[in-house]
JSON list of C-alpha atoms in Angstrom, two decimals:
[
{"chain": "A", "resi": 1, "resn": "UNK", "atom": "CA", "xyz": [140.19, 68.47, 181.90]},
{"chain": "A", "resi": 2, "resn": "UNK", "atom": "CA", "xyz": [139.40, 71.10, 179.56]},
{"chain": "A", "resi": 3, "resn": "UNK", "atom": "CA", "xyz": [136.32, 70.49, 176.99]},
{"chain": "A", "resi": 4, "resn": "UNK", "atom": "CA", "xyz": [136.56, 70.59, 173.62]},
{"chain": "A", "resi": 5, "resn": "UNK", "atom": "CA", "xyz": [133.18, 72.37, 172.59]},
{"chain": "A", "resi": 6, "resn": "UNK", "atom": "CA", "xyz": [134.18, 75.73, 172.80]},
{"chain": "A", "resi": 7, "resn": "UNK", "atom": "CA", "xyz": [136.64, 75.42, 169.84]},
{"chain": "A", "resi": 8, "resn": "UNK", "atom": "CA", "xyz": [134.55, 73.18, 167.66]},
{"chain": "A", "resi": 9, "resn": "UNK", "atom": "CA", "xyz": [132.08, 75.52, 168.19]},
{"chain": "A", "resi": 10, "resn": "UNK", "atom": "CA", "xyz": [134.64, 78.65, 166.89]},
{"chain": "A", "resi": 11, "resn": "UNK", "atom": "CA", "xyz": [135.71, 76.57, 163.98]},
{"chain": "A", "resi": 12, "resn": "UNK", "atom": "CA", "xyz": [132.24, 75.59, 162.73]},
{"chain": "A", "resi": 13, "resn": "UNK", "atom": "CA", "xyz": [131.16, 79.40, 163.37]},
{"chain": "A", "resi": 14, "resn": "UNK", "atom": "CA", "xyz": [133.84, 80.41, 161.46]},
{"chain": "A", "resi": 15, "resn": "UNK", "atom": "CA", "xyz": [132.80, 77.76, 158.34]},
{"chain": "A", "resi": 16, "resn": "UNK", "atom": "CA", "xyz": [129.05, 78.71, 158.25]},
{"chain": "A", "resi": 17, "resn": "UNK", "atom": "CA", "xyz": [129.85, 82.52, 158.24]},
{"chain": "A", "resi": 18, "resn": "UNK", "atom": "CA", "xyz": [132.58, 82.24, 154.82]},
{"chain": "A", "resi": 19, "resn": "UNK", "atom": "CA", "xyz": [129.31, 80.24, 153.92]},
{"chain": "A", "resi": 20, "resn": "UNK", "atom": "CA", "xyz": [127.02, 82.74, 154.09]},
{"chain": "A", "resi": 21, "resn": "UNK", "atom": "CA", "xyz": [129.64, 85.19, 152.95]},
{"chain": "A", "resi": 22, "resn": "UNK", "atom": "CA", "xyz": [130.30, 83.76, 150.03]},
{"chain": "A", "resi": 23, "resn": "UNK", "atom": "CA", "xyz": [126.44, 82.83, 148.84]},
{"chain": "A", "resi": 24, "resn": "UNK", "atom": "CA", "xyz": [125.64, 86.39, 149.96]},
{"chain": "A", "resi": 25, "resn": "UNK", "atom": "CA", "xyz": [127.99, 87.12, 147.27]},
{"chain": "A", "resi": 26, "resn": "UNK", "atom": "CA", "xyz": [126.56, 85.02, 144.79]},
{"chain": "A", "resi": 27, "resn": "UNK", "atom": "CA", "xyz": [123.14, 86.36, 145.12]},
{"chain": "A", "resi": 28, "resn": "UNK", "atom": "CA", "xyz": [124.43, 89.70, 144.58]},
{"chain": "A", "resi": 29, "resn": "UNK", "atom": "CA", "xyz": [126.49, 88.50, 141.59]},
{"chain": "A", "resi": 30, "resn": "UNK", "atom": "CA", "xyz": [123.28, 86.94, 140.38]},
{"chain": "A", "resi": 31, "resn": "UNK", "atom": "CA", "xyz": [121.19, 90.08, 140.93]},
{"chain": "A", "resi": 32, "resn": "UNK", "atom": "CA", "xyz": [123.63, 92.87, 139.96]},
{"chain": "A", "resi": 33, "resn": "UNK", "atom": "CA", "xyz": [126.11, 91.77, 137.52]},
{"chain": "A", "resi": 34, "resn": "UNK", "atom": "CA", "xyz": [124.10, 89.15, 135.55]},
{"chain": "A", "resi": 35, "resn": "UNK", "atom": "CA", "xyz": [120.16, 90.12, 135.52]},
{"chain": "A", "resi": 36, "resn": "UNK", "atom": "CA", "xyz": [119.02, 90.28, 131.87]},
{"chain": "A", "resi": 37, "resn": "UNK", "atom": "CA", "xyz": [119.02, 93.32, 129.92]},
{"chain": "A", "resi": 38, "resn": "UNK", "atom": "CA", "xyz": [115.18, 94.47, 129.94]},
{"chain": "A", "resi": 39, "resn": "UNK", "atom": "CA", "xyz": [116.23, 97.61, 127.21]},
{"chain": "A", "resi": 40, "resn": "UNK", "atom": "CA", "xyz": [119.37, 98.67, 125.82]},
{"chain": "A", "resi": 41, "resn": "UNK", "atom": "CA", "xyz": [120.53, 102.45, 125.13]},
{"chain": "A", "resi": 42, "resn": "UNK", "atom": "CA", "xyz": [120.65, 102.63, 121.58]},
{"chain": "A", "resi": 43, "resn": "UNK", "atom": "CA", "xyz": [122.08, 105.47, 118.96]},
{"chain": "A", "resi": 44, "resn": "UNK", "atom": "CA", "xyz": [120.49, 106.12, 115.33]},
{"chain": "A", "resi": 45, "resn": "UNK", "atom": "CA", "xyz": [122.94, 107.74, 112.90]},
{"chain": "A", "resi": 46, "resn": "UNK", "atom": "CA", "xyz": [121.54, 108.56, 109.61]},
{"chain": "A", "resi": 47, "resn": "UNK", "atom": "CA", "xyz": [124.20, 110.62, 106.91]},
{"chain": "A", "resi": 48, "resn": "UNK", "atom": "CA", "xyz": [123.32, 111.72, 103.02]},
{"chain": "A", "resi": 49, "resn": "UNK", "atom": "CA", "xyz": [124.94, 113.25, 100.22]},
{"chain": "A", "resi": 50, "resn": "UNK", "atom": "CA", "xyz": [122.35, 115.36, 99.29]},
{"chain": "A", "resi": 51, "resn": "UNK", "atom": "CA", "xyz": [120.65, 116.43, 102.47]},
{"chain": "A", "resi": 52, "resn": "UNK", "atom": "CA", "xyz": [117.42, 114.54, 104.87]},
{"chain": "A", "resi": 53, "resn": "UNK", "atom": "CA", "xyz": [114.18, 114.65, 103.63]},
{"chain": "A", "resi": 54, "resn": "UNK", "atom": "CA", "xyz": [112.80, 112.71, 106.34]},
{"chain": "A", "resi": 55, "resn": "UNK", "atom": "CA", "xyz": [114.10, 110.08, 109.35]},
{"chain": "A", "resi": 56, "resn": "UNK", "atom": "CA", "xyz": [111.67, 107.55, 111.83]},
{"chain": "A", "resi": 57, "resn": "UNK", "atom": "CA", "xyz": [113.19, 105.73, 114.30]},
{"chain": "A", "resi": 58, "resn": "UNK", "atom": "CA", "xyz": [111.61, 103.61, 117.14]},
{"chain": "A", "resi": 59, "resn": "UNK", "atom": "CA", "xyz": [111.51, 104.02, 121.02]},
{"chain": "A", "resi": 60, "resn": "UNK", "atom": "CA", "xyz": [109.98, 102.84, 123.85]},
{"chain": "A", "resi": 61, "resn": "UNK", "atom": "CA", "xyz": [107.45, 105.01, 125.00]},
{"chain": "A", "resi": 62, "resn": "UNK", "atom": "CA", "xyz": [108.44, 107.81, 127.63]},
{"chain": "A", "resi": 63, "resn": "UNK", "atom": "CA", "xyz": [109.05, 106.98, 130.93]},
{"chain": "A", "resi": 64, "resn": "UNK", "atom": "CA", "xyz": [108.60, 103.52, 130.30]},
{"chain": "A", "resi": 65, "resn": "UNK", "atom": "CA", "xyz": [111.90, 101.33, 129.07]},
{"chain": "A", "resi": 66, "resn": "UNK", "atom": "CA", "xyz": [110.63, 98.33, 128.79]},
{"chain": "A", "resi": 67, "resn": "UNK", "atom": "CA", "xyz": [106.99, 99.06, 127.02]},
{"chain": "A", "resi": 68, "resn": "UNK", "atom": "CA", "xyz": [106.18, 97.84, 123.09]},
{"chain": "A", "resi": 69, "resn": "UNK", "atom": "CA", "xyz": [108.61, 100.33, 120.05]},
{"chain": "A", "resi": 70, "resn": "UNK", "atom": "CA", "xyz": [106.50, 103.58, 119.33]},
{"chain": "A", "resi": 71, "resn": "UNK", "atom": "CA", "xyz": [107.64, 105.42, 116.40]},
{"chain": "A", "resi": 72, "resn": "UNK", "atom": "CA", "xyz": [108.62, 109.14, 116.67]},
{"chain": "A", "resi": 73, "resn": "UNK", "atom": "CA", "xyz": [110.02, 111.26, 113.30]},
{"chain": "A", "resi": 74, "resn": "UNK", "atom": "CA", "xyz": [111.56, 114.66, 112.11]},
{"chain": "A", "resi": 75, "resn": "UNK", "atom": "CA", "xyz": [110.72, 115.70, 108.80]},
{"chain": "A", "resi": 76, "resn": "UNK", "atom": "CA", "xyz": [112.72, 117.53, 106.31]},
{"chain": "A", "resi": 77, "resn": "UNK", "atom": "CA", "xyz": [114.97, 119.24, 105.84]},
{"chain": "A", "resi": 78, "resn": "UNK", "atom": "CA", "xyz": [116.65, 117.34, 108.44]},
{"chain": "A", "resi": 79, "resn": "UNK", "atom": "CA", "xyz": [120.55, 118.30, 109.43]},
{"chain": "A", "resi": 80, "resn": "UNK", "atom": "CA", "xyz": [123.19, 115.30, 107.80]},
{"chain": "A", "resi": 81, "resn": "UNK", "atom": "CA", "xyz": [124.71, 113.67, 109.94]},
{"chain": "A", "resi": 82, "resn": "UNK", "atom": "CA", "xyz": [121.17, 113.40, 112.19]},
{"chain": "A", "resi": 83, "resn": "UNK", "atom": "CA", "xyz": [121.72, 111.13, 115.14]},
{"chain": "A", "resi": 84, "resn": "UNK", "atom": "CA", "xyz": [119.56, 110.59, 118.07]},
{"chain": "A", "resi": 85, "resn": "UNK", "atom": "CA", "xyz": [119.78, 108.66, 121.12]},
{"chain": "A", "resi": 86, "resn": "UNK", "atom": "CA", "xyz": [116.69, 106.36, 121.99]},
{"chain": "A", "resi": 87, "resn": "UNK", "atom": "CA", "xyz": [115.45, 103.57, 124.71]},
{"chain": "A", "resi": 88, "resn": "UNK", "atom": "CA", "xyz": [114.52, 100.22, 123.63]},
{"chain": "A", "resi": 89, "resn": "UNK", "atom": "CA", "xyz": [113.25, 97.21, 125.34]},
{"chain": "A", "resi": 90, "resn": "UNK", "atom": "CA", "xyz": [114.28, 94.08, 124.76]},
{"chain": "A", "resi": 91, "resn": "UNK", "atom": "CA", "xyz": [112.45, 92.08, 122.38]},
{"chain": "A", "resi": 92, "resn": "UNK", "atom": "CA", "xyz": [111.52, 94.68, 120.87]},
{"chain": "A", "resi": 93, "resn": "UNK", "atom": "CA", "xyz": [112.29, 96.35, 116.87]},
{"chain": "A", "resi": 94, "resn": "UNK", "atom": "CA", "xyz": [114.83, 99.10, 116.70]},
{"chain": "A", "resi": 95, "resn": "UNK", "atom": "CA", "xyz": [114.89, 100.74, 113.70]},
{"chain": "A", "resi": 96, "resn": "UNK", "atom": "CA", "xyz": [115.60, 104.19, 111.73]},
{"chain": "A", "resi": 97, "resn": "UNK", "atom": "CA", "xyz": [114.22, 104.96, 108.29]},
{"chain": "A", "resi": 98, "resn": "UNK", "atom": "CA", "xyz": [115.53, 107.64, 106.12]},
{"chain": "A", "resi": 99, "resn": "UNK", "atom": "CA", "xyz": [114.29, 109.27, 102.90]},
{"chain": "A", "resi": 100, "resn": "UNK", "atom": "CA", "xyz": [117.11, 111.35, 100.90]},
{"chain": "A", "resi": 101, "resn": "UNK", "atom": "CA", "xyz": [116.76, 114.71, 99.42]},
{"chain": "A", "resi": 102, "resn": "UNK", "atom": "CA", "xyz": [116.03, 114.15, 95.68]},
{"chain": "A", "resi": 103, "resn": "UNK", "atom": "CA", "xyz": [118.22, 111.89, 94.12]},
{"chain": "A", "resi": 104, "resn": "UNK", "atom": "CA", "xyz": [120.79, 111.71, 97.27]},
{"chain": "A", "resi": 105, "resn": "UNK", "atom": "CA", "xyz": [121.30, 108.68, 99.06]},
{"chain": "A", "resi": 106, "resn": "UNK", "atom": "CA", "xyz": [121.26, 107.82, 102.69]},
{"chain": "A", "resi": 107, "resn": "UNK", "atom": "CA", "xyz": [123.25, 106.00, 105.39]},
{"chain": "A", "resi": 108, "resn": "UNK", "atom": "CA", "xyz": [122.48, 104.85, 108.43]},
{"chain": "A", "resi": 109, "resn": "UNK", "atom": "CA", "xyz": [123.48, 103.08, 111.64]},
{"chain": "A", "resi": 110, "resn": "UNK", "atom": "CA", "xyz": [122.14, 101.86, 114.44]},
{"chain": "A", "resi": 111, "resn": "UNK", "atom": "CA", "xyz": [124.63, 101.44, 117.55]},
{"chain": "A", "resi": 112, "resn": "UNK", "atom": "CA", "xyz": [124.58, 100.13, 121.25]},
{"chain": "A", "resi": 113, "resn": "UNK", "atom": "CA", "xyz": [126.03, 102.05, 124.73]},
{"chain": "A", "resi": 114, "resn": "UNK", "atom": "CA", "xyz": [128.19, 104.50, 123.03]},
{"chain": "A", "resi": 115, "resn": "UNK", "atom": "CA", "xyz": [130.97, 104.95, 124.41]},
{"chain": "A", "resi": 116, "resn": "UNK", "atom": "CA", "xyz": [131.32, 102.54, 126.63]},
{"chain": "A", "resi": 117, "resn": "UNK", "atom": "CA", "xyz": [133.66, 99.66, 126.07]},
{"chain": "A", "resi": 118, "resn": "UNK", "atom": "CA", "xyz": [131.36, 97.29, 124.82]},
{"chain": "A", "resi": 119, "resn": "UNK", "atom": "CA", "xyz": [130.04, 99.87, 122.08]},
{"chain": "A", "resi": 120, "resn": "UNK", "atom": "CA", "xyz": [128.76, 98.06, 119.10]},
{"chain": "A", "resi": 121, "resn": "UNK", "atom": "CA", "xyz": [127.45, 98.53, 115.62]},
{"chain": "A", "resi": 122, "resn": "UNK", "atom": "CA", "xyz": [123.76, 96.60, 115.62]},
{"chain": "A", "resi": 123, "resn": "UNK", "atom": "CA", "xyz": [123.04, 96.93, 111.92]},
{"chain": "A", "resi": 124, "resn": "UNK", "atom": "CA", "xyz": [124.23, 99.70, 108.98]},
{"chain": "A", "resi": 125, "resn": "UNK", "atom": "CA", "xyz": [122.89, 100.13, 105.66]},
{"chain": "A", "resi": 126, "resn": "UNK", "atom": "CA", "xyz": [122.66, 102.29, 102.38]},
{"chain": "A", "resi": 127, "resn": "UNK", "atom": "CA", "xyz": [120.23, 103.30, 100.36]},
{"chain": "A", "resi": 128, "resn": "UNK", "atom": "CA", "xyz": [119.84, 100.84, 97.23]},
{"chain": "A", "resi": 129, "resn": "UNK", "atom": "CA", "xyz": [119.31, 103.28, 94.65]},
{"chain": "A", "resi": 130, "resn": "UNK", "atom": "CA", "xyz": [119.12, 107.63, 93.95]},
{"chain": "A", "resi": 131, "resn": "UNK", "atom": "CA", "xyz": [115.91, 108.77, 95.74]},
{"chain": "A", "resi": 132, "resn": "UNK", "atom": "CA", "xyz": [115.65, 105.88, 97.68]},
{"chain": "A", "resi": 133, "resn": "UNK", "atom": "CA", "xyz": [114.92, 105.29, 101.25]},
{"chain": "A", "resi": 134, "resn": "UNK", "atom": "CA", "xyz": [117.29, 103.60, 103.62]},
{"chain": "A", "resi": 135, "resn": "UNK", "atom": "CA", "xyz": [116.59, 101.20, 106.67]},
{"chain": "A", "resi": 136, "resn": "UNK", "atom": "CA", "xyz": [117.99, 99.79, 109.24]},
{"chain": "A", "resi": 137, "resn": "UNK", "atom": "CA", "xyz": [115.74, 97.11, 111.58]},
{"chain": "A", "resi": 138, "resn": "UNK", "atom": "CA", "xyz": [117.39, 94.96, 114.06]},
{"chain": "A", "resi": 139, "resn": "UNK", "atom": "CA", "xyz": [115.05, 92.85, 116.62]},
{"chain": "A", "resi": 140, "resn": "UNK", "atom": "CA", "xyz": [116.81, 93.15, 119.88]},
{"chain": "A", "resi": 141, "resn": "UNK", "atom": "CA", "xyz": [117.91, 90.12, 121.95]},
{"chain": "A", "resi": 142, "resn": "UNK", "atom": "CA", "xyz": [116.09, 89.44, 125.44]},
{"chain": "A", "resi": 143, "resn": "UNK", "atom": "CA", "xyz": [118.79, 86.55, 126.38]},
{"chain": "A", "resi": 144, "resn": "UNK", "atom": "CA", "xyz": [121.52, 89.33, 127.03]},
{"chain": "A", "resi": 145, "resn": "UNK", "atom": "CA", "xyz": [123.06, 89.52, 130.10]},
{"chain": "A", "resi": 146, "resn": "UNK", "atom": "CA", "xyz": [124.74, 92.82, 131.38]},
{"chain": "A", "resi": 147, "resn": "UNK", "atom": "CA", "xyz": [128.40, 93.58, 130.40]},
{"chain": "A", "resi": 148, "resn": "UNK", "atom": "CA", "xyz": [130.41, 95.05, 132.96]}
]
């Protein structure tokens, strides 16, 4: 008579490894594909009629994505369209302030992973008045997940 074990033993083998296949893959999933987003790549855009005087726009500090928003500037007479690419952690403020030449007024824009295909628009504004400056100030979210 022939036992039995040795194919039992092939067929729950076979179940436990897919098991371990398949939460194997669901740690990975977990780990890889939806970690939260600790900083985000960011663009400022800042256009005037009349010319830059001035722009500020927040970063995290260099080499170090996910540290507190330091400020960093170019001063006048700044190029139109100015745009710069920054590094900001989550949680943190990202924002771009822009002073006109004389009595222009200013534009700007603030964008995420551009791009890619889940490029967005964060915040836009325009100056309210001649003269005026312009800001744009988003907080950015820390419950994002990435977006493949």
């Amino acid at each position: 008579m022939q036992s039995k074990v040795g194919p039992v033993l092939v067929v729950v083998g076979s179940i436990l490894g897919i098991a371990l296949l398949v939460v194997g893959f669901l740690a990975l999933r977990t780990a890889i594909i939806d970690r939260p987003i600790d900083s985000y790549f960011l663009t400022y855009e800042v256009t005037s009629d009349a010319g830059v005087e001035s722009v500020v726009w927040t970063q995290a500090p260099a080499g170090d994505r996910t540290g507190a928003s330091v400020e960093q500037s170019a001063s006048g007479p700044v190029e139109s369209p100015f745009t710069t690419e920054a590094v900001v952690a989550a949680g943190q403020p990202a924002r771009v302030v822009a002073t006109p030449t004389g009595e222009g007024t200013a534009s700007c824009r603030v964008l995420k992973d551009v791009g890619r295909t889940n490029e967005a628009v964060l915040v836009e504004a325009t100056s309210a008045a001649p003269g005026a400056p312009v800001t744009c100030d988003v907080t950015l979210p820390t419950d994002g997940t990435f977006e493949k």
